[in-house]
């Protein structure tokens, strides 16, 4: 079994889904001949032809709108937006159509589409390439939002997203596209779209995160271990809906929680998790819930971008704060 | 030195004059002599107008929400429905009732939608058509996506969408033209240019001589027709739909008509346009000239007109009764808003649904 990267997990899932279901089509800018600017669709057009791996004109609104139309008429489009910043004009079709198609037609039409795109900073990219807009999508009724953080989760969650009968936003943390290699069997096994993944068991504090921040959070947990502090690490993975049961169960054992997100703090997913803890987990908490987030600023250009991102040091700072409370 | 590398023209088609006479007896499409078809269209156009009047009356008496009238657009709308096959797909904006009635959407369903009930979008037929699309131009791209699906699945089906003169200023419309051109899609885009986008006149959208030329800019054959001449509308629609079905790609038709009503029942057009302009446009409206034509051809008369009017009154009343009966006696419960959010409700919505069931009453007053 080959060891593959996160982005290769994406490619493997796309190929698998296209093999098993002839109604799956891939579309986007440069996804065909070029195989995607990050190579996520590499080799797919050669394998499945240009009618199933479609190079589109350069028009994001069109990609979103055409995907909605295709999805209502028996296809399963998997659209790619080249970068997170270019998804903003697509929001009209997601919010006003994809997410409400089934509901407003009382089930007559549905919208089984996937929009996948690279998200987050940390690769020295130009402006509008490095944002973390997951909260915008997670706020939309009728749409699932998924962000894998490992090759196997990339594979299993994308398969589930494509097979899901409703629209799914699949965000790929591009900073960790090639971070780790993992043995992933191309067995067609999907992962659930509403369950967190506990990456590391611990007793003293629960660290909750997703996407590329899993990297720094696991590093922080390693350093804590050296100091004799046992941190549980949870990869939320599905940002809508959120599996609060797993998080609350963990906090019931540890009594302390730090949430780490790359996105700006205000109205972010971390805030949603914290609010749910305040509601359903308050009696287990022995310390305030802390959030370690990106700042509520414009994502800086690349010379400063790593200063924007939550660091291991900032995570440890927050953990120390919650551990100090007794 | 300059040389012309491309040159374009936009043709305008009209066959039936305002006076109900053919402009040129020698040069008319076959449909001008198909009196069964034209009579059917006249009947539907009359029904659509009767429906419109009823819907406005229901709104004025507090029985219907905001409603967008189709008054004056009957030739354009009904010809769209008449040119399509059942398996084709219609992506409307939100006032093309004539096209929808032709395709099987029930009048009570239109009333349910404007009456604030999602069940109005659950058309009894055709099941694959798109529901009304309030964001003005997004439907053009949904139709392009439907057309792409039919093309990829090798199905001889056509998608048809409608946009207004205002909507033709939006990117979605232009991006649909562009995609249809790039992929040679079986798509017909109809611009129903009724001169007014709420209070903004056609002249303020842009200075282009026609809106049809936007299709030409994207590489699509595009024409302009008199949108009050049902013969021209139907001829153009059939030409475009059959070309699209035959794999010849997409088509843009600009139908010139006039919005004789307010934008919606929430609007008062007297604030921004002179009555003389409306009166002048009313003389050109589509039913009058078709009726004159059919009477001249001996296929219509006063008795038939009277019978039709009473038949329409009855149908429209039935639809209103059905609608009122449904919202009064079979209202959607609070849980209805959760139903169909997803094929399978996620756990958080299962919880919210159960919570909402404890509070089935209204949360406030309108």
XYZ file of C-alpha atoms in Angstrom:
692
model
C 0.000 0.000 0.000
C 1.414 3.342 -1.046
C 1.998 6.135 1.394
C 0.198 9.209 0.129
C -0.193 12.876 0.997
C -3.408 14.711 1.843
C -3.756 16.048 -1.685
C -3.146 12.606 -3.118
C -5.955 11.413 -0.869
C -8.174 13.995 -2.574
C -7.133 12.768 -6.022
C -7.641 9.137 -5.050
C -11.136 9.834 -3.728
C -12.081 11.781 -6.865
C -10.935 8.916 -9.087
C -12.723 6.364 -6.938
C -15.983 8.349 -6.933
C -15.815 8.841 -10.710
C -15.213 5.146 -11.252
C -18.100 4.018 -9.096
C -20.646 6.612 -10.260
C -20.887 7.775 -13.868
C -22.903 10.819 -12.800
C -19.898 12.330 -10.971
C -18.238 15.088 -13.006
C -15.340 17.339 -12.015
C -15.279 20.942 -13.177
C -13.221 24.031 -12.508
C -10.478 26.300 -13.764
C -7.386 24.375 -14.914
C -8.656 21.067 -13.523
C -8.390 19.212 -16.830
C -5.241 19.266 -18.927
C -3.271 20.937 -16.154
C -4.633 18.696 -13.387
C -5.305 21.617 -11.055
C -2.904 24.286 -9.823
C -2.128 22.087 -6.791
C -2.423 18.855 -8.858
C -5.558 17.684 -7.029
C -7.119 16.510 -10.290
C -3.889 15.248 -11.855
C -4.472 12.453 -14.340
C -8.257 12.523 -14.042
C -8.964 13.983 -17.471
C -6.688 11.456 -19.143
C -8.548 8.716 -17.319
C -12.153 9.927 -17.548
C -12.168 12.215 -20.577
C -12.915 15.892 -21.050
C -16.664 15.447 -20.660
C -16.242 14.328 -17.062
C -13.254 16.470 -16.108
C -14.189 19.839 -17.480
C -11.979 22.887 -17.878
C -14.320 25.810 -17.379
C -14.131 29.394 -18.571
C -12.697 31.649 -15.880
C -15.913 32.503 -14.075
C -16.508 31.441 -10.496
C -20.156 32.486 -10.369
C -20.714 30.343 -13.423
C -18.955 27.349 -11.880
C -21.213 27.563 -8.828
C -24.422 28.259 -10.763
C -23.837 25.600 -13.394
C -23.043 23.097 -10.644
C -26.370 23.872 -8.980
C -28.139 23.367 -12.301
C -26.340 20.107 -13.056
C -26.992 18.764 -9.576
C -30.741 19.286 -9.905
C -30.817 17.335 -13.169
C -29.177 14.073 -12.238
C -25.445 14.779 -12.154
C -23.119 14.955 -9.154
C -20.798 17.873 -9.897
C -17.605 18.214 -7.909
C -16.540 21.777 -8.580
C -13.168 23.225 -7.714
C -12.558 26.830 -6.794
C -8.897 27.552 -7.314
C -8.409 29.429 -4.034
C -10.529 30.252 -0.997
C -10.589 33.961 -1.841
C -12.254 33.232 -5.164
C -15.233 31.523 -3.532
C -16.736 34.843 -2.440
C -18.738 35.464 -5.659
C -20.013 31.872 -5.455
C -21.814 32.524 -2.200
C -24.973 33.739 -3.954
C -25.514 30.338 -5.552
C -24.637 28.450 -2.381
C -26.708 30.502 0.041
C -29.633 31.391 -2.214
C -29.925 28.160 -4.169
C -27.806 25.114 -3.273
C -28.623 25.160 0.421
C -32.342 25.709 -0.076
C -33.124 23.738 -3.218
C -34.466 20.681 -1.418
C -36.316 22.590 1.276
C -38.040 25.175 -0.876
C -39.231 22.605 -3.413
C -40.376 20.246 -0.651
C -37.929 17.623 -1.879
C -38.891 17.860 -5.553
C -35.376 18.999 -6.496
C -32.136 18.458 -4.623
C -28.583 19.655 -5.006
C -25.997 16.907 -4.501
C -22.931 18.988 -5.371
C -19.508 19.379 -3.805
C -17.482 22.559 -3.912
C -13.889 21.867 -2.972
C -11.103 24.391 -2.656
C -7.763 25.002 -0.947
C -8.065 27.075 2.193
C -5.900 28.838 4.751
C -2.520 30.516 4.735
C 1.088 29.571 5.187
C 2.310 28.865 1.670
C 3.603 32.344 0.761
C 0.745 32.836 -1.687
C -0.409 36.156 -3.144
C -3.331 38.176 -1.803
C -6.784 36.499 -1.656
C -5.208 33.043 -1.595
C -4.836 32.504 2.133
C -8.097 33.208 3.951
C -10.026 30.790 6.158
C -13.694 31.446 5.356
C -15.214 28.295 6.860
C -17.527 30.192 9.210
C -19.203 31.906 6.246
C -20.132 28.533 4.816
C -20.914 26.889 8.153
C -23.495 29.630 8.740
C -25.455 28.612 5.655
C -28.473 26.398 6.301
C -28.691 23.290 4.155
C -24.966 22.988 3.479
C -22.432 20.687 5.094
C -18.889 21.935 5.646
C -15.962 19.549 5.885
C -12.222 20.073 6.371
C -9.888 17.064 6.452
C -6.490 17.184 8.133
C -4.855 13.919 7.098
C -4.527 11.824 3.937
C -6.964 9.156 5.140
C -9.524 11.695 6.278
C -9.123 13.567 3.000
C -9.984 10.355 1.177
C -12.819 9.141 3.375
C -14.485 12.508 3.885
C -14.349 13.435 0.193
C -15.927 10.127 -0.780
C -18.687 10.777 1.740
C -19.103 14.358 0.508
C -19.515 13.256 -3.103
C -21.931 10.465 -2.192
C -23.968 12.731 0.085
C -27.365 13.677 -1.371
C -26.985 17.330 -0.305
C -24.459 20.117 -1.010
C -21.108 19.847 0.739
C -18.326 22.426 0.991
C -15.053 20.540 1.162
C -12.190 22.768 2.290
C -8.632 21.569 1.820
C -5.992 22.988 4.197
C -3.335 23.605 1.604
C -0.481 24.262 4.046
C -0.641 20.571 5.001
C -1.366 19.233 1.497
C 2.033 17.512 1.588
C 2.836 17.609 5.335
C 2.392 13.940 6.186
C 2.343 10.720 4.273
C 0.046 7.954 5.347
C -0.878 4.525 4.072
C -4.385 4.837 2.692
C -6.117 1.921 1.086
C -8.275 2.767 -1.928
C -11.110 0.669 -0.560
C -14.011 3.050 -1.154
C -14.675 3.328 2.591
C -16.108 6.700 3.469
C -15.951 8.524 6.781
C -18.986 10.029 8.514
C -19.822 13.686 7.815
C -20.919 14.427 11.374
C -18.272 12.937 13.643
C -15.132 14.408 15.231
C -11.858 12.506 15.247
C -9.942 12.169 18.497
C -6.320 12.227 17.384
C -4.747 11.878 20.770
C -6.158 10.827 24.129
C -5.492 12.975 27.163
C -6.720 13.748 30.656
C -5.760 17.303 31.576
C -7.010 19.510 28.787
C -8.985 19.134 25.543
C -7.518 20.845 22.485
C -10.120 21.256 19.742
C -9.077 22.229 16.235
C -9.399 21.450 12.507
C -7.582 21.839 9.220
C -3.947 22.894 9.128
C -4.000 23.952 12.793
C -4.016 20.247 13.657
C -0.280 20.386 12.971
C 0.530 23.054 15.582
C -2.000 21.638 18.015
C -0.410 18.185 17.918
C 3.022 19.789 18.338
C 1.710 21.692 21.335
C 0.360 18.441 22.792
C 3.810 16.853 22.355
C 5.462 19.686 24.250
C 2.846 19.526 26.985
C 3.489 15.823 27.363
C 7.147 16.555 28.026
C 5.997 18.726 30.902
C 3.788 15.945 32.183
C 0.542 17.462 30.907
C -1.748 15.132 29.030
C -3.696 16.887 26.264
C -6.515 15.332 24.300
C -6.594 16.539 20.666
C -9.799 16.539 18.665
C -9.980 17.235 14.944
C -13.495 18.574 14.429
C -13.281 17.784 10.673
C -16.981 18.444 10.027
C -17.706 22.082 10.780
C -21.371 21.807 9.901
C -22.870 19.948 11.557
C -20.468 19.891 14.521
C -20.224 16.724 16.595
C -20.514 18.405 19.983
C -21.098 15.084 21.746
C -17.486 13.997 21.253
C -16.175 17.395 22.383
C -18.411 17.571 25.445
C -17.601 13.986 26.422
C -13.906 14.885 26.303
C -14.371 18.078 28.317
C -16.341 16.132 30.896
C -13.144 14.151 31.494
C -10.558 16.949 31.221
C -12.544 19.909 32.576
C -10.563 22.280 30.378
C -10.768 23.279 26.762
C -8.756 25.358 24.299
C -10.075 25.810 20.778
C -7.611 26.594 18.005
C -8.684 28.040 14.675
C -6.762 29.770 11.910
C -9.775 31.894 10.917
C -10.535 35.283 12.504
C -11.950 34.990 16.004
C -15.159 37.019 15.714
C -18.199 34.885 14.874
C -15.998 31.931 14.037
C -16.594 28.209 14.426
C -14.510 28.304 17.637
C -17.068 30.696 19.089
C -19.867 28.298 18.174
C -18.085 25.425 19.904
C -17.408 27.607 22.972
C -21.071 28.633 23.111
C -22.158 25.009 22.974
C -19.735 24.198 25.794
C -21.142 27.072 27.828
C -24.590 25.618 27.266
C -24.148 21.867 27.567
C -20.721 21.458 29.178
C -20.608 24.255 31.746
C -20.776 22.004 34.821
C -17.757 20.029 33.650
C -15.610 23.070 33.015
C -13.027 23.916 35.659
C -11.680 26.898 33.742
C -12.867 29.364 31.122
C -12.829 28.114 27.541
C -10.043 29.834 25.606
C -9.886 30.423 21.897
C -6.621 30.770 20.011
C -7.489 32.247 16.650
C -6.369 34.286 13.725
C -6.777 37.982 14.381
C -9.842 39.936 13.299
C -7.737 41.570 10.650
C -7.294 41.301 6.952
C -5.116 38.282 6.227
C -1.698 39.900 5.888
C 0.512 39.469 2.860
C 2.917 36.586 3.165
C 5.805 38.250 5.012
C 3.580 38.570 8.026
C 1.220 35.669 7.539
C 2.900 33.318 10.017
C 2.592 35.996 12.685
C -1.150 35.992 12.028
C -1.466 32.237 12.407
C -1.883 30.705 15.848
C 1.522 29.315 16.816
C 2.487 26.477 19.116
C 3.615 29.181 21.541
C 0.205 30.885 21.492
C -1.545 27.542 21.984
C 0.699 26.737 24.958
C 0.034 30.198 26.379
C -3.710 29.534 26.337
C -3.281 26.048 27.786
C -1.241 27.508 30.629
C -4.013 30.006 31.287
C -6.685 27.325 31.619
C -4.406 25.078 33.684
C -3.619 27.903 36.119
C -7.256 28.060 37.145
C -7.866 25.635 39.961
C -3.956 50.607 -40.720
C -7.214 49.191 -39.404
C -9.331 46.440 -40.871
C -12.633 44.977 -39.773
C -12.085 41.620 -38.113
C -15.680 41.010 -37.149
C -19.001 42.705 -37.849
C -22.395 42.040 -36.384
C -26.037 42.874 -36.831
C -29.166 42.275 -34.822
C -32.336 41.365 -36.711
C -35.747 42.379 -35.414
C -38.787 40.247 -36.206
C -42.418 41.211 -36.132
C -45.214 39.607 -38.159
C -48.429 40.762 -36.532
C -49.117 44.486 -36.434
C -50.687 46.382 -33.585
C -53.896 46.459 -35.641
C -54.076 42.660 -35.806
C -53.057 42.593 -39.479
C -50.033 40.715 -40.781
C -47.324 43.184 -41.756
C -46.524 41.242 -44.893
C -48.953 38.545 -45.999
C -46.317 37.043 -48.283
C -43.681 36.531 -45.634
C -45.057 34.895 -42.544
C -43.983 31.742 -40.702
C -46.219 28.663 -40.865
C -47.401 29.245 -37.324
C -49.290 32.343 -38.507
C -51.653 29.982 -40.345
C -51.899 27.418 -37.552
C -55.153 28.698 -36.123
C -55.715 25.793 -33.733
C -52.394 26.553 -32.108
C -52.954 30.300 -32.072
C -56.414 29.839 -30.613
C -54.970 27.637 -27.891
C -52.408 30.313 -27.162
C -55.057 33.003 -27.107
C -57.048 30.963 -24.597
C -54.027 30.516 -22.352
C -53.050 34.164 -22.637
C -56.568 35.141 -21.606
C -56.505 32.710 -18.700
C -53.126 34.048 -17.599
C -54.510 37.579 -17.591
C -57.583 36.499 -15.643
C -55.317 34.764 -13.157
C -53.240 37.894 -12.806
C -56.281 39.989 -12.025
C -57.455 37.466 -9.450
C -54.053 37.265 -7.787
C -53.882 41.055 -7.453
C -57.397 41.070 -6.011
C -56.376 38.426 -3.487
C -53.341 40.493 -2.522
C -55.403 43.680 -2.180
C -57.813 41.897 0.166
C -55.039 40.538 2.353
C -55.285 36.945 1.171
C -51.991 36.813 -0.746
C -48.489 38.165 -0.128
C -46.550 40.360 -2.507
C -47.285 39.286 -6.070
C -45.455 40.018 -9.328
C -47.899 40.685 -12.128
C -47.450 39.359 -15.671
C -49.823 41.874 -17.260
C -48.690 42.647 -20.797
C -46.191 39.802 -21.012
C -48.672 37.115 -22.044
C -47.459 36.605 -25.609
C -43.848 36.321 -24.527
C -44.565 33.999 -21.633
C -47.104 31.708 -23.285
C -45.007 31.275 -26.417
C -42.094 30.071 -24.306
C -44.249 27.342 -22.783
C -45.745 26.456 -26.160
C -42.362 25.988 -27.834
C -40.962 23.644 -25.209
C -41.338 19.893 -24.866
C -42.415 18.382 -21.591
C -38.954 16.866 -20.982
C -37.280 20.243 -21.517
C -36.463 22.308 -18.468
C -37.742 25.759 -17.645
C -35.839 28.057 -15.304
C -38.149 31.023 -14.750
C -37.530 34.335 -13.108
C -40.728 34.991 -11.201
C -43.560 36.283 -13.360
C -43.640 33.886 -16.317
C -46.869 32.184 -15.294
C -48.084 31.757 -18.877
C -45.083 29.570 -19.677
C -45.572 27.595 -16.497
C -49.309 27.055 -17.015
C -48.569 25.735 -20.469
C -46.124 23.283 -18.884
C -48.552 22.063 -16.246
C -47.852 24.169 -13.172
C -51.167 24.717 -11.396
C -52.565 28.170 -10.730
C -53.106 27.167 -7.104
C -49.379 26.401 -6.885
C -48.481 29.906 -8.042
C -50.837 31.297 -5.410
C -49.349 29.065 -2.725
C -45.860 30.365 -3.491
C -46.826 34.043 -3.376
C -49.052 33.149 -0.452
C -45.924 32.270 1.533
C -46.136 28.481 1.390
C -43.242 26.362 0.070
C -45.657 23.771 -1.254
C -46.224 26.106 -4.173
C -42.760 25.147 -5.454
C -43.618 21.464 -5.376
C -45.063 21.564 -8.889
C -47.304 18.628 -9.662
C -45.735 18.893 -13.115
C -43.219 19.218 -14.606
C -41.249 17.816 -11.699
C -37.824 18.743 -13.066
C -38.470 22.444 -13.738
C -36.841 25.054 -11.544
C -38.877 27.009 -9.046
C -39.194 30.809 -9.138
C -35.929 32.656 -8.857
C -36.046 35.959 -7.066
C -32.323 36.915 -7.247
C -33.003 38.152 -10.826
C -30.413 36.349 -12.980
C -29.059 33.287 -11.152
C -31.598 31.123 -12.994
C -29.673 31.642 -16.246
C -26.764 29.662 -14.823
C -28.999 26.967 -13.394
C -30.478 26.524 -16.846
C -26.956 26.395 -18.294
C -26.137 23.684 -15.745
C -29.280 21.754 -16.674
C -28.347 22.085 -20.354
C -24.845 20.840 -19.532
C -26.345 17.840 -17.731
C -28.518 16.960 -20.751
C -25.595 17.360 -23.104
C -23.287 15.191 -21.003
C -25.999 12.549 -20.594
C -26.695 12.662 -24.326
C -30.364 13.499 -23.813
C -32.198 15.491 -26.484
C -33.506 18.020 -23.984
C -33.317 21.803 -23.933
C -33.125 24.210 -21.020
C -34.876 27.556 -21.306
C -34.403 30.496 -18.992
C -35.842 33.962 -18.780
C -34.229 37.161 -17.613
C -35.435 40.756 -17.596
C -33.859 43.888 -19.023
C -32.568 44.611 -15.538
C -31.315 41.055 -15.100
C -29.413 41.282 -18.370
C -27.054 43.685 -16.595
C -26.038 40.965 -14.160
C -22.976 38.782 -14.401
C -24.923 35.540 -14.102
C -26.654 36.258 -17.413
C -23.396 37.121 -19.141
C -21.605 34.136 -17.633
C -24.414 31.853 -18.810
C -24.017 33.175 -22.356
C -20.292 32.624 -22.118
C -20.589 29.058 -20.815
C -23.278 28.195 -23.363
C -20.994 29.436 -26.109
C -17.910 27.629 -24.795
C -19.751 24.322 -24.371
C -22.334 24.651 -27.166
C -25.138 24.022 -24.720
C -28.761 23.224 -25.592
C -29.896 26.439 -23.938
C -32.289 29.215 -24.908
C -31.980 32.463 -23.007
C -34.921 34.794 -23.351
C -34.548 38.418 -22.350
C -37.997 39.744 -21.652
C -37.288 43.413 -22.074
C -40.309 45.072 -20.491
C -38.544 48.437 -20.297
C -38.578 48.739 -16.529
C -36.481 47.172 -13.751
C -38.687 48.332 -10.904
C -38.149 52.108 -11.346
C -35.062 52.032 -13.563
C -35.846 52.383 -17.267
C -34.131 50.362 -19.979
C -32.153 53.476 -21.012
C -30.394 53.514 -17.655
C -29.231 49.881 -17.790
C -26.728 50.687 -20.518
C -26.435 52.438 -23.874
C -26.322 49.264 -25.997
C -28.690 49.538 -28.964
C -30.169 46.137 -28.095
C -29.853 43.684 -25.260
C -29.727 40.814 -27.759
C -26.257 41.927 -28.803
C -24.933 40.791 -25.454
C -25.507 37.267 -26.747
C -23.583 38.081 -29.906
C -20.707 39.388 -27.791
C -20.547 35.953 -26.169
C -20.692 34.134 -29.484
C -24.375 33.145 -29.605
C -26.854 33.786 -32.412
C -29.184 36.445 -31.053
C -32.270 38.181 -32.334
C -34.860 40.667 -31.197
C -38.606 40.146 -31.641
C -41.768 42.051 -30.882
C -42.678 40.501 -27.565
C -46.298 41.506 -28.010
C -46.569 39.570 -31.263
C -47.218 35.976 -30.287
C -46.508 34.795 -33.834
C -43.011 36.279 -33.731
C -42.397 35.032 -30.198
C -43.502 31.484 -30.957
C -41.654 31.381 -34.269
C -38.435 32.553 -32.622
C -38.786 30.221 -29.652
C -39.442 27.191 -31.844
C -36.513 28.032 -34.072
C -34.212 28.384 -31.064
C -35.488 25.337 -29.174
C -35.265 23.046 -32.181
C -31.753 24.271 -33.046
C -30.682 23.666 -29.460
C -32.249 20.197 -29.496
C -30.444 19.393 -32.727
C -27.097 20.100 -31.053
C -26.519 23.458 -32.710
C -25.933 25.263 -29.450
C -27.536 28.095 -27.561
C -29.617 31.064 -28.675
C -30.567 34.439 -27.231
C -33.946 36.038 -27.953
C -34.788 39.524 -26.772
C -38.550 39.998 -26.616
C -39.591 43.644 -26.532
C -42.664 44.194 -24.437
C -43.861 46.461 -21.664
C -44.610 45.957 -17.992
C -48.148 47.328 -17.871
C -48.434 46.714 -14.125
C -46.462 47.843 -11.129
C -43.279 45.834 -10.551
C -45.081 43.950 -7.793
C -48.067 44.683 -5.608
C -45.596 46.370 -3.227
C -44.659 48.927 -5.883
C -46.370 52.043 -7.191
C -45.158 52.759 -10.706
C -46.950 56.137 -10.759
C -44.006 57.443 -8.759
C -41.574 57.033 -11.611
C -43.249 56.787 -15.014
C -45.846 58.880 -16.825
C -49.317 57.505 -17.431
C -49.106 58.511 -21.117
C -46.262 56.050 -21.603
C -48.300 53.263 -20.022
C -51.370 54.148 -22.118
C -49.334 54.093 -25.283
C -47.851 50.716 -24.379
C -51.319 49.393 -23.537
C -52.372 49.973 -27.145
C -49.645 47.582 -28.227
C -50.516 44.833 -25.765
C -50.564 41.286 -27.096
C -54.101 39.978 -26.528
C -55.933 42.695 -28.386
C -54.011 42.272 -31.605
C -54.193 38.463 -31.532
C -57.965 38.614 -30.942
C -58.377 40.955 -33.895
C -56.289 38.678 -36.049
C -58.262 35.573 -35.087
C -61.585 37.356 -35.634
C -60.401 38.531 -39.070
C -59.441 34.964 -39.900
C -62.896 33.775 -38.879
C -61.646 31.564 -36.048
C -62.872 33.717 -33.190
C -66.046 35.648 -32.383
C -67.906 37.384 -29.579
C -69.683 34.241 -28.417
C -66.396 32.347 -28.085
C -64.927 35.317 -26.273
C -67.795 35.414 -23.783
C -67.580 31.676 -23.200
C -63.828 31.916 -22.678
C -64.127 34.775 -20.231
C -66.654 32.932 -18.083
C -64.588 29.747 -18.275
C -61.489 31.638 -17.142
C -63.377 33.299 -14.297
C -64.464 29.887 -13.119
C -60.988 28.307 -13.380
C -59.366 31.183 -11.576
C -61.951 31.095 -8.806
C -61.397 27.364 -8.412
C -57.644 27.926 -8.090
C -58.191 30.655 -5.502
C -60.554 28.384 -3.548
C -58.042 25.543 -3.629
C -55.311 27.852 -2.399
C -57.392 29.369 0.392
C -58.616 25.941 1.443
C -55.063 24.615 1.675
C -53.598 27.470 3.710
C -56.623 27.652 5.986
C -57.415 23.999 6.498
C -54.085 22.306 5.907
C -51.420 24.786 7.022
C -47.805 23.723 7.313
C -46.821 23.010 10.921
C -43.761 24.585 12.555
C -41.790 21.414 11.785
C -42.267 21.949 8.047
C -39.340 24.350 7.948
C -37.033 21.546 9.085
C -38.376 19.005 6.657
C -36.369 18.708 3.470
C -33.432 20.735 4.789
C -31.390 17.603 4.103
C -32.301 14.147 2.876
C -31.432 13.019 6.381
C -31.699 15.614 9.133
C -28.391 16.138 11.009
C -28.463 15.586 14.773
C -28.438 19.300 15.654
C -31.491 19.933 13.487
C -33.242 16.890 14.926
C -32.827 18.592 18.309
C -34.010 21.982 17.031
C -37.002 20.352 15.371
C -38.013 18.656 18.622
C -37.578 21.962 20.457
C -39.678 23.820 17.873
C -42.468 21.285 18.314
C -42.879 22.565 21.863
C -43.642 26.029 20.456
C -46.025 25.408 17.587
C -47.645 28.835 17.850
C -46.577 31.970 15.986
C -43.698 33.865 17.554
C -45.185 37.269 16.891
C -47.597 39.098 14.684
C -47.326 40.202 11.082
